[in-house]
Steps between C-alpha positions, in 0.01 A plus 500: 500500500696781348699452182831521675397214725416288197830597350666397825311170491596432140862603556522297820343197331738527206800545726402209720416282200834581344685441827316172557569377147867588530516331840351180358744505206797567728384224730474256211842605373657449844322167530633387161851611599475314830370191318783521247765524772334226704481264202856578394633440852301178540619378160863588578481311830341198330765500224769520766354202689458314170868560425594368844287191436672446162844528665399253769383252233827538309698454822335160549600402147851632570521272804434198276745626236774538764427147622541361146827691461642382832403131469575228249174311437498148349149520355447128548166356599475477881863612534603481867757777451246730337243427773754592768581823318129584470452427870776749577327761284164446673656505849678830444239683293231717656314496169501134394449333836209299352721305259711489186530268202696438183321411176610427148419743222162330447393555860553144622618493863853364541566575867293672770528575871153361566313197377155659499340842505639594157279672240408260216678555172171586324407777747416817304713701743817370332414671169647851567810343659571288193435792266758715683759220500447455125567874460831465686379661822448369856163328528216598737183293525147598591356396837444123520290317760645172629302333779375835625845665494541788254838487329703701253791357304816687394733336249838555331670285235791272589763563234753248378742689285290754317182292481228430757500141624240519776290731713540588869165585662443650844155481662375751753181494704368846411323546834835500686731698268683819593277686250191381690650612831588840349149557369349399836717768660348763266140406587266798495128514577428719196633267230634155424831428328566180304743341258298300245596252228384516139193283573374739767605285795635683806856393584573752775277748682468706816206274599645150525157334484470618136810312376395269217167676432398646166469875455213682331471425124556869420842490668578163342427642153722804564808305615604390150491857360619687810831689435790531742396861555170380646137550402176574687207258467152600616235232552195414708504238778164413655371851438816673629712708263857370522836630374801276432853618418672229293875495428564224245781332308661339802691176425267214411212734416448596864367839608499724808143608586365746755118500547269726697155647472465804278359701789795425730745584219331834431477568872325788670612751237223402255220501756612835636518638146139403428387656828686818412337524156153472655594764755609741229171454317313573821703817546400618154127451573527666837691793352222573245246554781740644758646809339535676832761254618723518191801594707430220742472255209844612383639408839319164488642434155851562629435266791362236264812525288712434808283203588540366148877519530494322836257236374736409217801432719412448866418130449776426248734224629802672347667817627400803291679834536531830313842671494586856410788594268749476791393152604305613805183306581192714437252214555528150646215249494368348824657168397841649594417424860443131422786463251772711667375527857501883513212692654241676285652810337843436654677492163333808346751782456807273527727397214432152366876453456547517880356149534685357196808287571820712467641261238185534286456876545725615206324251271155627600602869479634446147179337375281753682681777313446317169131454581449874562653579163238310298127576497277200586811286551451175693782306668508173690782481758605286796688613812526442874283709732520540878160450671429621852648174636842605363562181302537573128263320262487480119226699325398526134400851391290609204560874457293718264583862418173691557658841565291645216175359642336776708310245706825339616789738418761246598656161442258217585669203670341156530714270716474144623716284727681232294744383767364144509503466120851642473624269776356204307674617180835535678460159661432340161804674349721382791376142475564499124867597552591308818532142613205404721708275730802721579378847405808546279477632142407219261667404172304750293583788738866395510524493119351850477756626755786325315398652165473848652840471674680375189390809309709714736794287620649155534328257737635200690242219487524236778289188451451318833376141520450327838688172549315237699162671498308209347599250773380748762175544310453123465594423862306777675220582256411794279406726790846457648648561153300821470620615843859422400462711183363790707796484739745479209343808341539691829867408527570585137324835546748585776791421265417730208587868470245780507483534119519127427195300392422162658232288329361149525475365146357156572513203735822528699667748263583864570667776295702794632558802270796727587482813278827681427729200570773449236773306685460127579676563831207720607264201486718262703410658834130484410527133401678424827232679703226311317662161554574577865141618559347192337742245650430613859249260659127573484244406763190352334221359719744459789755311289838624379528500121812562292515579132747664264496730202652500152557853367558569132636843404484686169623857447261641242643802314306816418213444250530122530189297420325426837392150398855415390642634829260289706573186297875556541469530880275192507756304297782615731300384802427164342869454417587557867223267618611232252863522618379410851294202381627139528681387182237239420224755515697759307562257216128435470441856380798593280504849354158589637435875451346733755156375592322830525393705207424867544135592471368796304 
């Protein structure tokens, strides 16, 4: 072979070796970047679900705290009045349908809704609950097994004056909680999701048969040290490499855990990457002996590079796109068809902002401009996107500025549909600020609105208390009483103005806020409408029911203290109610102040 052929062989071998080495390094770099994004997205989703779980736990404690605030408990052993109050709590609560009890500060049961089926006082599951109560926080127990039923206890102190005098405990059967139902709705064949107590016992999971079981010791050991930001735990289970994402520091030492095999987490990207590396090595060997097809090998290399790019993204569950500097889609992964419903290649060449909700478009354009101005910048954004079906859905975007990267020359977008998670967040926020029975704003929401209004103008505060509600409740039952309260709330809603706030603050008590009202005469018409609406007969279970209403009015001036304004309206209402009471009854409670204190 002539010298020039040897030179061609050597040059070709060197070129192919260099190209193959660079290809392997680029492939590894892209794989690391994909892994980093995948882990960050998975961790962000887990932290988000962990936060939702924490809020749901705190909402259950808030339900008990509201009950303590709204009821006067006697704290006597086997108190009939306390048992009736607890029965009301259990009947109305979706969380504590299993039972409720009152104990003294030492844990001795004073009153309970059930005679058996209670966890013994020496059960180790009480330990985290008692520790939290001692620290001045709501208490959450570990999972406890009573006669084959797995329970969790939630507790709040019962205050007398400024000191705790007893403990209110709600029990929930963990297999039937709203958290369990939510996790079952998120069931996925690739992974399992669980909420686990500090002992490693599963309290809620997407596979209901696993409730009450112990998790792998590696996960159990990680729960105590797991931060709120989440941590990955790798371990071996019966010869299978597993990966767990643990979000810790939930109330009571609980943790949110997502588990799947390492291979399913890595997905097809890793296997395709290994195949590609072997292919590149084969190309190098072939190139050394096949100098005559150097040009052909260049074409093959280009084709292999395209295959590498497709292999990285075609099986990704998230939508991956590359945008140019004007926001036009230069590349869209095959998953766009599954996620958005568009045909293959339909979006290429169109502006991504055409499918963004008009209200979100200025927000996205502003951040896109900021992203282009910073090299290697990464932003995480949320907006509404219109799929092929036409119904907007919420997506979370991770955008990375790769305009300087010759292999991409654009902005890389990784997007996932978060509509279900966002809907769950909004539902939790609504439930935290509204009364579950009537749908009206609750006391906390009303106090926030009152404070905000008083910073701008005077507010007329009308405190409404129903007259004759208790006899209706006693005669027809709690379900009839609940129906009466719902009808009252509907009538009161038709009385208020557009900018007024109507709230149910407890039992049979409502508050109307009238911002901008300075003259007492302006409230008289509202009071008359309220009394007329309430005094008209109601039809409850086929029977005609009549009640009345006592309305206390206080004109709160600008910058008035909201708690003081609410107490003044409450006192005015009580004065009116007392003036209607029989003399003998009125004399039994001389000088009694307003009964309702404002809550923080």
